[in-house]
Amino acid sequence: MTARVTEMRRLAACLLALLIVTGPAAAQDFPALTGRVVDQADIIPPEEEQALDAMLAAHEAKTTNQVVVATVASLGGQAIEEYGVALGRAWGIGQQGKNNGVILLVAPNEREVRIEVGYGLEGELTDAISKLIVEGSILQRFKAGDMAGGVRRGVEDIVAVLEGDAAAFA
């Protein structure tokens, strides 16, 4: 009887450890990665999604950088920074070994925007440049009621920086 109790305690400890390690990731409810533009929040008209997808596909073909736009209905109570990192990992954005992925994450219901940058691109698309893009290009259009225009301008600026035109943000 004692051996069985010990065995059950070990099993319970292992299950608890597994839940602690995988709990937040397993419980996270991300939208499915369906393309370069995932508009769960439904703020981008279909024709604009197609134009953004084409722009991002051309950029990826030219540079191998993977840039994705994600609009989400909710961050699920998480900080946008945590959500963005977890989303990038879950989706596997960027090439393995290069870590050259970028997510433009928009959570309109929480009024949050973030550009999440893989380590391989942090030298080009710095936190300072990302902040300038969010505040100067994206939020200005959002405040004017042009959500799709803000996303488009953000993508245009991200692509311009990654293709060598960071001088405009210096």
PDB file of N, CA and C in Angstrom, residues 8-104:
ATOM      1  N   MET A   8       1.719   7.024  -6.677  1.00  0.00           N
ATOM      2  CA  MET A   8       0.668   7.980  -7.037  1.00  0.00           C
ATOM      3  C   MET A   8       1.137   9.419  -6.775  1.00  0.00           C
ATOM      4  N   ARG A   9       1.897   9.624  -5.700  1.00  0.00           N
ATOM      5  CA  ARG A   9       2.419  10.960  -5.410  1.00  0.00           C
ATOM      6  C   ARG A   9       3.418  11.391  -6.474  1.00  0.00           C
ATOM      7  N   ARG A  10       4.255  10.453  -6.907  1.00  0.00           N
ATOM      8  CA  ARG A  10       5.205  10.775  -7.977  1.00  0.00           C
ATOM      9  C   ARG A  10       4.467  11.144  -9.265  1.00  0.00           C
ATOM     10  N   LEU A  11       3.439  10.356  -9.579  1.00  0.00           N
ATOM     11  CA  LEU A  11       2.649  10.631 -10.779  1.00  0.00           C
ATOM     12  C   LEU A  11       1.982  12.005 -10.672  1.00  0.00           C
ATOM     13  N   ALA A  12       1.420  12.298  -9.519  1.00  0.00           N
ATOM     14  CA  ALA A  12       0.785  13.607  -9.317  1.00  0.00           C
ATOM     15  C   ALA A  12       1.812  14.730  -9.432  1.00  0.00           C
ATOM     16  N   ALA A  13       3.000  14.541  -8.882  1.00  0.00           N
ATOM     17  CA  ALA A  13       4.053  15.557  -8.977  1.00  0.00           C
ATOM     18  C   ALA A  13       4.479  15.763 -10.422  1.00  0.00           C
ATOM     19  N   CYS A  14       4.602  14.666 -11.163  1.00  0.00           N
ATOM     20  CA  CYS A  14       4.971  14.776 -12.586  1.00  0.00           C
ATOM     21  C   CYS A  14       3.891  15.510 -13.374  1.00  0.00           C
ATOM     22  N   LEU A  15       2.632  15.201 -13.122  1.00  0.00           N
ATOM     23  CA  LEU A  15       1.535  15.888 -13.812  1.00  0.00           C
ATOM     24  C   LEU A  15       1.507  17.366 -13.457  1.00  0.00           C
ATOM     25  N   LEU A  16       1.724  17.682 -12.190  1.00  0.00           N
ATOM     26  CA  LEU A  16       1.758  19.080 -11.772  1.00  0.00           C
ATOM     27  C   LEU A  16       2.906  19.822 -12.455  1.00  0.00           C
ATOM     28  N   ALA A  17       4.081  19.190 -12.493  1.00  0.00           N
ATOM     29  CA  ALA A  17       5.231  19.809 -13.165  1.00  0.00           C
ATOM     30  C   ALA A  17       4.937  20.023 -14.643  1.00  0.00           C
ATOM     31  N   LEU A  18       4.302  19.068 -15.272  1.00  0.00           N
ATOM     32  CA  LEU A  18       3.945  19.185 -16.686  1.00  0.00           C
ATOM     33  C   LEU A  18       2.967  20.344 -16.900  1.00  0.00           C
ATOM     34  N   LEU A  19       1.997  20.484 -16.018  1.00  0.00           N
ATOM     35  CA  LEU A  19       1.050  21.586 -16.125  1.00  0.00           C
ATOM     36  C   LEU A  19       1.724  22.939 -15.919  1.00  0.00           C
ATOM     37  N   ILE A  20       2.670  22.986 -14.986  1.00  0.00           N
ATOM     38  CA  ILE A  20       3.379  24.238 -14.734  1.00  0.00           C
ATOM     39  C   ILE A  20       4.205  24.631 -15.948  1.00  0.00           C
ATOM     40  N   VAL A  21       4.888  23.662 -16.535  1.00  0.00           N
ATOM     41  CA  VAL A  21       5.755  23.939 -17.679  1.00  0.00           C
ATOM     42  C   VAL A  21       4.956  24.265 -18.926  1.00  0.00           C
ATOM     43  N   THR A  22       3.887  23.524 -19.198  1.00  0.00           N
ATOM     44  CA  THR A  22       3.143  23.714 -20.446  1.00  0.00           C
ATOM     45  C   THR A  22       1.850  24.476 -20.265  1.00  0.00           C
ATOM     46  N   GLY A  23       1.445  24.722 -19.045  1.00  0.00           N
ATOM     47  CA  GLY A  23       0.150  25.336 -18.768  1.00  0.00           C
ATOM     48  C   GLY A  23      -0.133  26.584 -19.562  1.00  0.00           C
ATOM     49  N   PRO A  24       0.655  27.658 -19.418  1.00  0.00           N
ATOM     50  CA  PRO A  24       0.343  28.892 -20.137  1.00  0.00           C
ATOM     51  C   PRO A  24       0.364  28.716 -21.653  1.00  0.00           C
ATOM     52  N   ALA A  25       1.321  27.978 -22.162  1.00  0.00           N
ATOM     53  CA  ALA A  25       1.400  27.785 -23.614  1.00  0.00           C
ATOM     54  C   ALA A  25       0.247  26.942 -24.116  1.00  0.00           C
ATOM     55  N   ALA A  26      -0.080  25.879 -23.363  1.00  0.00           N
ATOM     56  CA  ALA A  26      -1.154  24.998 -23.791  1.00  0.00           C
ATOM     57  C   ALA A  26      -2.509  25.689 -23.674  1.00  0.00           C
ATOM     58  N   ALA A  27      -2.656  26.552 -22.661  1.00  0.00           N
ATOM     59  CA  ALA A  27      -3.922  27.217 -22.435  1.00  0.00           C
ATOM     60  C   ALA A  27      -4.126  28.400 -23.380  1.00  0.00           C
ATOM     61  N   GLN A  28      -3.062  28.883 -23.986  1.00  0.00           N
ATOM     62  CA  GLN A  28      -3.145  30.042 -24.866  1.00  0.00           C
ATOM     63  C   GLN A  28      -4.014  29.725 -26.063  1.00  0.00           C
ATOM     64  N   ASP A  29      -4.906  30.625 -26.378  1.00  0.00           N
ATOM     65  CA  ASP A  29      -5.818  30.432 -27.500  1.00  0.00           C
ATOM     66  C   ASP A  29      -5.469  31.428 -28.600  1.00  0.00           C
ATOM     67  N   PHE A  30      -4.580  31.017 -29.495  1.00  0.00           N
ATOM     68  CA  PHE A  30      -4.159  31.878 -30.593  1.00  0.00           C
ATOM     69  C   PHE A  30      -5.021  31.620 -31.815  1.00  0.00           C
ATOM     70  N   PRO A  31      -5.209  32.651 -32.645  1.00  0.00           N
ATOM     71  CA  PRO A  31      -5.855  32.380 -33.927  1.00  0.00           C
ATOM     72  C   PRO A  31      -4.934  31.509 -34.779  1.00  0.00           C
ATOM     73  N   ALA A  32      -5.513  30.800 -35.724  1.00  0.00           N
ATOM     74  CA  ALA A  32      -4.716  29.960 -36.617  1.00  0.00           C
ATOM     75  C   ALA A  32      -3.912  30.836 -37.566  1.00  0.00           C
ATOM     76  N   LEU A  33      -2.689  30.414 -37.859  1.00  0.00           N
ATOM     77  CA  LEU A  33      -1.861  31.104 -38.845  1.00  0.00           C
ATOM     78  C   LEU A  33      -2.347  30.667 -40.224  1.00  0.00           C
ATOM     79  N   THR A  34      -3.067  31.557 -40.890  1.00  0.00           N
ATOM     80  CA  THR A  34      -3.679  31.219 -42.171  1.00  0.00           C
ATOM     81  C   THR A  34      -3.007  31.908 -43.347  1.00  0.00           C
ATOM     82  N   GLY A  35      -2.041  32.775 -43.060  1.00  0.00           N
ATOM     83  CA  GLY A  35      -1.348  33.507 -44.110  1.00  0.00           C
ATOM     84  C   GLY A  35      -0.521  34.615 -43.500  1.00  0.00           C
ATOM     85  N   ARG A  36      -0.063  35.523 -44.317  1.00  0.00           N
ATOM     86  CA  ARG A  36       0.765  36.636 -43.831  1.00  0.00           C
ATOM     87  C   ARG A  36      -0.066  37.708 -43.131  1.00  0.00           C
ATOM     88  N   VAL A  37      -1.382  37.663 -43.317  1.00  0.00           N
ATOM     89  CA  VAL A  37      -2.296  38.570 -42.624  1.00  0.00           C
ATOM     90  C   VAL A  37      -3.367  37.717 -41.966  1.00  0.00           C
ATOM     91  N   VAL A  38      -3.421  37.790 -40.638  1.00  0.00           N
ATOM     92  CA  VAL A  38      -4.428  37.067 -39.862  1.00  0.00           C
ATOM     93  C   VAL A  38      -5.265  38.130 -39.154  1.00  0.00           C
ATOM     94  N   ASP A  39      -6.456  38.360 -39.668  1.00  0.00           N
ATOM     95  CA  ASP A  39      -7.299  39.457 -39.189  1.00  0.00           C
ATOM     96  C   ASP A  39      -8.460  38.930 -38.353  1.00  0.00           C
ATOM     97  N   GLN A  40      -8.142  38.394 -37.199  1.00  0.00           N
ATOM     98  CA  GLN A  40      -9.180  37.866 -36.311  1.00  0.00           C
ATOM     99  C   GLN A  40     -10.119  38.972 -35.839  1.00  0.00           C
ATOM    100  N   ALA A  41      -9.601  40.182 -35.643  1.00  0.00           N
ATOM    101  CA  ALA A  41     -10.414  41.304 -35.157  1.00  0.00           C
ATOM    102  C   ALA A  41     -11.280  41.909 -36.264  1.00  0.00           C
ATOM    103  N   ASP A  42     -11.080  41.481 -37.494  1.00  0.00           N
ATOM    104  CA  ASP A  42     -11.870  41.911 -38.640  1.00  0.00           C
ATOM    105  C   ASP A  42     -11.853  43.436 -38.823  1.00  0.00           C
ATOM    106  N   ILE A  43     -10.635  43.984 -38.910  1.00  0.00           N
ATOM    107  CA  ILE A  43     -10.497  45.431 -39.103  1.00  0.00           C
ATOM    108  C   ILE A  43      -9.917  45.780 -40.474  1.00  0.00           C
ATOM    109  N   ILE A  44      -9.574  44.753 -41.260  1.00  0.00           N
ATOM    110  CA  ILE A  44      -8.936  44.994 -42.561  1.00  0.00           C
ATOM    111  C   ILE A  44      -9.839  44.437 -43.662  1.00  0.00           C
ATOM    112  N   PRO A  45     -10.275  45.268 -44.590  1.00  0.00           N
ATOM    113  CA  PRO A  45     -11.109  44.773 -45.699  1.00  0.00           C
ATOM    114  C   PRO A  45     -10.344  43.723 -46.531  1.00  0.00           C
ATOM    115  N   PRO A  46     -11.066  42.775 -47.124  1.00  0.00           N
ATOM    116  CA  PRO A  46     -10.428  41.693 -47.881  1.00  0.00           C
ATOM    117  C   PRO A  46      -9.453  42.158 -48.965  1.00  0.00           C
ATOM    118  N   GLU A  47      -9.810  43.216 -49.700  1.00  0.00           N
ATOM    119  CA  GLU A  47      -8.911  43.683 -50.765  1.00  0.00           C
ATOM    120  C   GLU A  47      -7.617  44.250 -50.175  1.00  0.00           C
ATOM    121  N   GLU A  48      -7.704  44.857 -49.000  1.00  0.00           N
ATOM    122  CA  GLU A  48      -6.515  45.376 -48.328  1.00  0.00           C
ATOM    123  C   GLU A  48      -5.661  44.212 -47.804  1.00  0.00           C
ATOM    124  N   GLU A  49      -6.317  43.178 -47.295  1.00  0.00           N
ATOM    125  CA  GLU A  49      -5.580  41.978 -46.855  1.00  0.00           C
ATOM    126  C   GLU A  49      -4.776  41.391 -48.008  1.00  0.00           C
ATOM    127  N   GLN A  50      -5.389  41.309 -49.174  1.00  0.00           N
ATOM    128  CA  GLN A  50      -4.706  40.771 -50.350  1.00  0.00           C
ATOM    129  C   GLN A  50      -3.510  41.632 -50.735  1.00  0.00           C
ATOM    130  N   ALA A  51      -3.676  42.939 -50.696  1.00  0.00           N
ATOM    131  CA  ALA A  51      -2.576  43.846 -51.045  1.00  0.00           C
ATOM    132  C   ALA A  51      -1.436  43.722 -50.031  1.00  0.00           C
ATOM    133  N   LEU A  52      -1.771  43.636 -48.740  1.00  0.00           N
ATOM    134  CA  LEU A  52      -0.742  43.462 -47.710  1.00  0.00           C
ATOM    135  C   LEU A  52      -0.029  42.129 -47.878  1.00  0.00           C
ATOM    136  N   ASP A  53      -0.783  41.088 -48.146  1.00  0.00           N
ATOM    137  CA  ASP A  53      -0.188  39.761 -48.333  1.00  0.00           C
ATOM    138  C   ASP A  53       0.798  39.779 -49.495  1.00  0.00           C
ATOM    139  N   ALA A  54       0.413  40.427 -50.598  1.00  0.00           N
ATOM    140  CA  ALA A  54       1.295  40.513 -51.769  1.00  0.00           C
ATOM    141  C   ALA A  54       2.567  41.290 -51.434  1.00  0.00           C
ATOM    142  N   MET A  55       2.433  42.399 -50.694  1.00  0.00           N
ATOM    143  CA  MET A  55       3.594  43.198 -50.298  1.00  0.00           C
ATOM    144  C   MET A  55       4.535  42.371 -49.413  1.00  0.00           C
ATOM    145  N   LEU A  56       3.962  41.645 -48.469  1.00  0.00           N
ATOM    146  CA  LEU A  56       4.784  40.851 -47.549  1.00  0.00           C
ATOM    147  C   LEU A  56       5.416  39.646 -48.245  1.00  0.00           C
ATOM    148  N   ALA A  57       4.705  39.057 -49.206  1.00  0.00           N
ATOM    149  CA  ALA A  57       5.273  37.947 -49.977  1.00  0.00           C
ATOM    150  C   ALA A  57       6.458  38.433 -50.810  1.00  0.00           C
ATOM    151  N   ALA A  58       6.320  39.583 -51.420  1.00  0.00           N
ATOM    152  CA  ALA A  58       7.419  40.146 -52.221  1.00  0.00           C
ATOM    153  C   ALA A  58       8.617  40.451 -51.332  1.00  0.00           C
ATOM    154  N   HIS A  59       8.363  40.999 -50.153  1.00  0.00           N
ATOM    155  CA  HIS A  59       9.454  41.290 -49.215  1.00  0.00           C
ATOM    156  C   HIS A  59      10.157  40.002 -48.789  1.00  0.00           C
ATOM    157  N   GLU A  60       9.382  38.970 -48.490  1.00  0.00           N
ATOM    158  CA  GLU A  60       9.981  37.694 -48.073  1.00  0.00           C
ATOM    159  C   GLU A  60      10.806  37.080 -49.207  1.00  0.00           C
ATOM    160  N   ALA A  61      10.302  37.169 -50.424  1.00  0.00           N
ATOM    161  CA  ALA A  61      11.046  36.630 -51.574  1.00  0.00           C
ATOM    162  C   ALA A  61      12.368  37.376 -51.765  1.00  0.00           C
ATOM    163  N   LYS A  62      12.360  38.667 -51.496  1.00  0.00           N
ATOM    164  CA  LYS A  62      13.544  39.507 -51.682  1.00  0.00           C
ATOM    165  C   LYS A  62      14.571  39.338 -50.559  1.00  0.00           C
ATOM    166  N   THR A  63      14.100  39.151 -49.314  1.00  0.00           N
ATOM    167  CA  THR A  63      14.996  39.205 -48.152  1.00  0.00           C
ATOM    168  C   THR A  63      15.045  37.936 -47.304  1.00  0.00           C
ATOM    169  N   THR A  64      14.079  37.063 -47.419  1.00  0.00           N
ATOM    170  CA  THR A  64      13.813  35.884 -46.578  1.00  0.00           C
ATOM    171  C   THR A  64      13.225  36.256 -45.215  1.00  0.00           C
ATOM    172  N   ASN A  65      13.084  37.540 -44.903  1.00  0.00           N
ATOM    173  CA  ASN A  65      12.432  37.946 -43.657  1.00  0.00           C
ATOM    174  C   ASN A  65      10.948  37.604 -43.733  1.00  0.00           C
ATOM    175  N   GLN A  66      10.411  37.113 -42.628  1.00  0.00           N
ATOM    176  CA  GLN A  66       8.985  36.794 -42.572  1.00  0.00           C
ATOM    177  C   GLN A  66       8.279  37.819 -41.694  1.00  0.00           C
ATOM    178  N   VAL A  67       7.416  38.615 -42.325  1.00  0.00           N
ATOM    179  CA  VAL A  67       6.643  39.623 -41.609  1.00  0.00           C
ATOM    180  C   VAL A  67       5.179  39.213 -41.681  1.00  0.00           C
ATOM    181  N   VAL A  68       4.522  39.220 -40.524  1.00  0.00           N
ATOM    182  CA  VAL A  68       3.127  38.809 -40.430  1.00  0.00           C
ATOM    183  C   VAL A  68       2.351  39.895 -39.695  1.00  0.00           C
ATOM    184  N   VAL A  69       1.137  40.149 -40.158  1.00  0.00           N
ATOM    185  CA  VAL A  69       0.210  41.040 -39.475  1.00  0.00           C
ATOM    186  C   VAL A  69      -0.799  40.173 -38.738  1.00  0.00           C
ATOM    187  N   ALA A  70      -1.009  40.462 -37.460  1.00  0.00           N
ATOM    188  CA  ALA A  70      -2.010  39.736 -36.675  1.00  0.00           C
ATOM    189  C   ALA A  70      -2.886  40.743 -35.947  1.00  0.00           C
ATOM    190  N   THR A  71      -4.185  40.681 -36.204  1.00  0.00           N
ATOM    191  CA  THR A  71      -5.118  41.444 -35.396  1.00  0.00           C
ATOM    192  C   THR A  71      -5.901  40.427 -34.586  1.00  0.00           C
ATOM    193  N   VAL A  72      -6.029  40.680 -33.295  1.00  0.00           N
ATOM    194  CA  VAL A  72      -6.686  39.708 -32.414  1.00  0.00           C
ATOM    195  C   VAL A  72      -7.879  40.349 -31.720  1.00  0.00           C
ATOM    196  N   ALA A  73      -8.878  39.532 -31.474  1.00  0.00           N
ATOM    197  CA  ALA A  73     -10.070  39.997 -30.786  1.00  0.00           C
ATOM    198  C   ALA A  73      -9.778  40.288 -29.320  1.00  0.00           C
ATOM    199  N   SER A  74      -8.822  39.538 -28.755  1.00  0.00           N
ATOM    200  CA  SER A  74      -8.486  39.733 -27.343  1.00  0.00           C
ATOM    201  C   SER A  74      -7.088  39.209 -27.058  1.00  0.00           C
ATOM    202  N   LEU A  75      -6.428  39.848 -26.113  1.00  0.00           N
ATOM    203  CA  LEU A  75      -5.124  39.378 -25.637  1.00  0.00           C
ATOM    204  C   LEU A  75      -5.293  38.383 -24.494  1.00  0.00           C
ATOM    205  N   GLY A  76      -6.512  38.089 -24.126  1.00  0.00           N
ATOM    206  CA  GLY A  76      -6.774  37.110 -23.084  1.00  0.00           C
ATOM    207  C   GLY A  76      -6.217  37.502 -21.726  1.00  0.00           C
ATOM    208  N   GLY A  77      -6.162  38.796 -21.448  1.00  0.00           N
ATOM    209  CA  GLY A  77      -5.665  39.258 -20.158  1.00  0.00           C
ATOM    210  C   GLY A  77      -4.152  39.371 -20.069  1.00  0.00           C
ATOM    211  N   GLN A  78      -3.455  39.008 -21.122  1.00  0.00           N
ATOM    212  CA  GLN A  78      -1.990  39.100 -21.119  1.00  0.00           C
ATOM    213  C   GLN A  78      -1.529  40.479 -21.574  1.00  0.00           C
ATOM    214  N   ALA A  79      -0.327  40.840 -21.167  1.00  0.00           N
ATOM    215  CA  ALA A  79       0.307  42.033 -21.709  1.00  0.00           C
ATOM    216  C   ALA A  79       0.612  41.762 -23.179  1.00  0.00           C
ATOM    217  N   ILE A  80       0.531  42.790 -24.003  1.00  0.00           N
ATOM    218  CA  ILE A  80       0.745  42.606 -25.437  1.00  0.00           C
ATOM    219  C   ILE A  80       2.153  42.090 -25.735  1.00  0.00           C
ATOM    220  N   GLU A  81       3.142  42.487 -24.924  1.00  0.00           N
ATOM    221  CA  GLU A  81       4.512  42.008 -25.126  1.00  0.00           C
ATOM    222  C   GLU A  81       4.589  40.492 -24.951  1.00  0.00           C
ATOM    223  N   GLU A  82       3.981  39.988 -23.883  1.00  0.00           N
ATOM    224  CA  GLU A  82       3.982  38.540 -23.623  1.00  0.00           C
ATOM    225  C   GLU A  82       3.211  37.798 -24.700  1.00  0.00           C
ATOM    226  N   TYR A  83       2.060  38.330 -25.070  1.00  0.00           N
ATOM    227  CA  TYR A  83       1.240  37.699 -26.090  1.00  0.00           C
ATOM    228  C   TYR A  83       1.998  37.634 -27.413  1.00  0.00           C
ATOM    229  N   GLY A  84       2.643  38.732 -27.783  1.00  0.00           N
ATOM    230  CA  GLY A  84       3.369  38.786 -29.051  1.00  0.00           C
ATOM    231  C   GLY A  84       4.501  37.777 -29.129  1.00  0.00           C
ATOM    232  N   VAL A  85       5.269  37.655 -28.048  1.00  0.00           N
ATOM    233  CA  VAL A  85       6.368  36.683 -28.023  1.00  0.00           C
ATOM    234  C   VAL A  85       5.807  35.267 -28.129  1.00  0.00           C
ATOM    235  N   ALA A  86       4.769  34.980 -27.342  1.00  0.00           N
ATOM    236  CA  ALA A  86       4.179  33.634 -27.364  1.00  0.00           C
ATOM    237  C   ALA A  86       3.571  33.322 -28.726  1.00  0.00           C
ATOM    238  N   LEU A  87       2.935  34.319 -29.339  1.00  0.00           N
ATOM    239  CA  LEU A  87       2.344  34.120 -30.662  1.00  0.00           C
ATOM    240  C   LEU A  87       3.421  33.815 -31.701  1.00  0.00           C
ATOM    241  N   GLY A  88       4.509  34.580 -31.664  1.00  0.00           N
ATOM    242  CA  GLY A  88       5.607  34.347 -32.601  1.00  0.00           C
ATOM    243  C   GLY A  88       6.190  32.954 -32.469  1.00  0.00           C
ATOM    244  N   ARG A  89       6.323  32.500 -31.234  1.00  0.00           N
ATOM    245  CA  ARG A  89       6.850  31.146 -31.004  1.00  0.00           C
ATOM    246  C   ARG A  89       5.861  30.082 -31.456  1.00  0.00           C
ATOM    247  N   ALA A  90       4.590  30.292 -31.129  1.00  0.00           N
ATOM    248  CA  ALA A  90       3.569  29.315 -31.514  1.00  0.00           C
ATOM    249  C   ALA A  90       3.454  29.197 -33.029  1.00  0.00           C
ATOM    250  N   TRP A  91       3.542  30.325 -33.710  1.00  0.00           N
ATOM    251  CA  TRP A  91       3.427  30.309 -35.160  1.00  0.00           C
ATOM    252  C   TRP A  91       4.743  29.973 -35.852  1.00  0.00           C
ATOM    253  N   GLY A  92       5.867  30.096 -35.161  1.00  0.00           N
ATOM    254  CA  GLY A  92       7.160  29.817 -35.777  1.00  0.00           C
ATOM    255  C   GLY A  92       7.545  30.846 -36.824  1.00  0.00           C
ATOM    256  N   ILE A  93       7.283  32.116 -36.529  1.00  0.00           N
ATOM    257  CA  ILE A  93       7.584  33.183 -37.483  1.00  0.00           C
ATOM    258  C   ILE A  93       9.102  33.393 -37.566  1.00  0.00           C
ATOM    259  N   GLY A  94       9.607  33.525 -38.767  1.00  0.00           N
ATOM    260  CA  GLY A  94      11.043  33.667 -38.988  1.00  0.00           C
ATOM    261  C   GLY A  94      11.669  32.315 -39.266  1.00  0.00           C
ATOM    262  N   GLN A  95      12.793  32.347 -39.936  1.00  0.00           N
ATOM    263  CA  GLN A  95      13.480  31.109 -40.291  1.00  0.00           C
ATOM    264  C   GLN A  95      14.319  30.625 -39.118  1.00  0.00           C
ATOM    265  N   GLN A  96      14.280  29.328 -38.904  1.00  0.00           N
ATOM    266  CA  GLN A  96      15.082  28.738 -37.842  1.00  0.00           C
ATOM    267  C   GLN A  96      16.559  29.011 -38.119  1.00  0.00           C
ATOM    268  N   GLY A  97      17.264  29.445 -37.097  1.00  0.00           N
ATOM    269  CA  GLY A  97      18.673  29.782 -37.247  1.00  0.00           C
ATOM    270  C   GLY A  97      18.898  31.248 -37.586  1.00  0.00           C
ATOM    271  N   LYS A  98      17.939  31.869 -38.280  1.00  0.00           N
ATOM    272  CA  LYS A  98      18.048  33.290 -38.615  1.00  0.00           C
ATOM    273  C   LYS A  98      17.228  34.154 -37.662  1.00  0.00           C
ATOM    274  N   ASN A  99      16.138  33.590 -37.135  1.00  0.00           N
ATOM    275  CA  ASN A  99      15.229  34.318 -36.247  1.00  0.00           C
ATOM    276  C   ASN A  99      14.878  35.676 -36.859  1.00  0.00           C
ATOM    277  N   ASN A 100      14.454  35.628 -38.121  1.00  0.00           N
ATOM    278  CA  ASN A 100      14.202  36.848 -38.892  1.00  0.00           C
ATOM    279  C   ASN A 100      12.705  37.074 -39.131  1.00  0.00           C
ATOM    280  N   GLY A 101      11.945  36.985 -38.056  1.00  0.00           N
ATOM    281  CA  GLY A 101      10.514  37.211 -38.152  1.00  0.00           C
ATOM    282  C   GLY A 101      10.089  38.488 -37.451  1.00  0.00           C
ATOM    283  N   VAL A 102       8.980  39.040 -37.930  1.00  0.00           N
ATOM    284  CA  VAL A 102       8.384  40.240 -37.338  1.00  0.00           C
ATOM    285  C   VAL A 102       6.875  40.048 -37.334  1.00  0.00           C
ATOM    286  N   ILE A 103       6.252  40.420 -36.223  1.00  0.00           N
ATOM    287  CA  ILE A 103       4.792  40.426 -36.152  1.00  0.00           C
ATOM    288  C   ILE A 103       4.331  41.843 -35.828  1.00  0.00           C
ATOM    289  N   LEU A 104       3.452  42.364 -36.657  1.00  0.00           N
ATOM    290  CA  LEU A 104       2.732  43.590 -36.325  1.00  0.00           C
ATOM    291  C   LEU A 104       1.444  43.126 -35.673  1.00  0.00           C
TER     292      LEU A 104
END
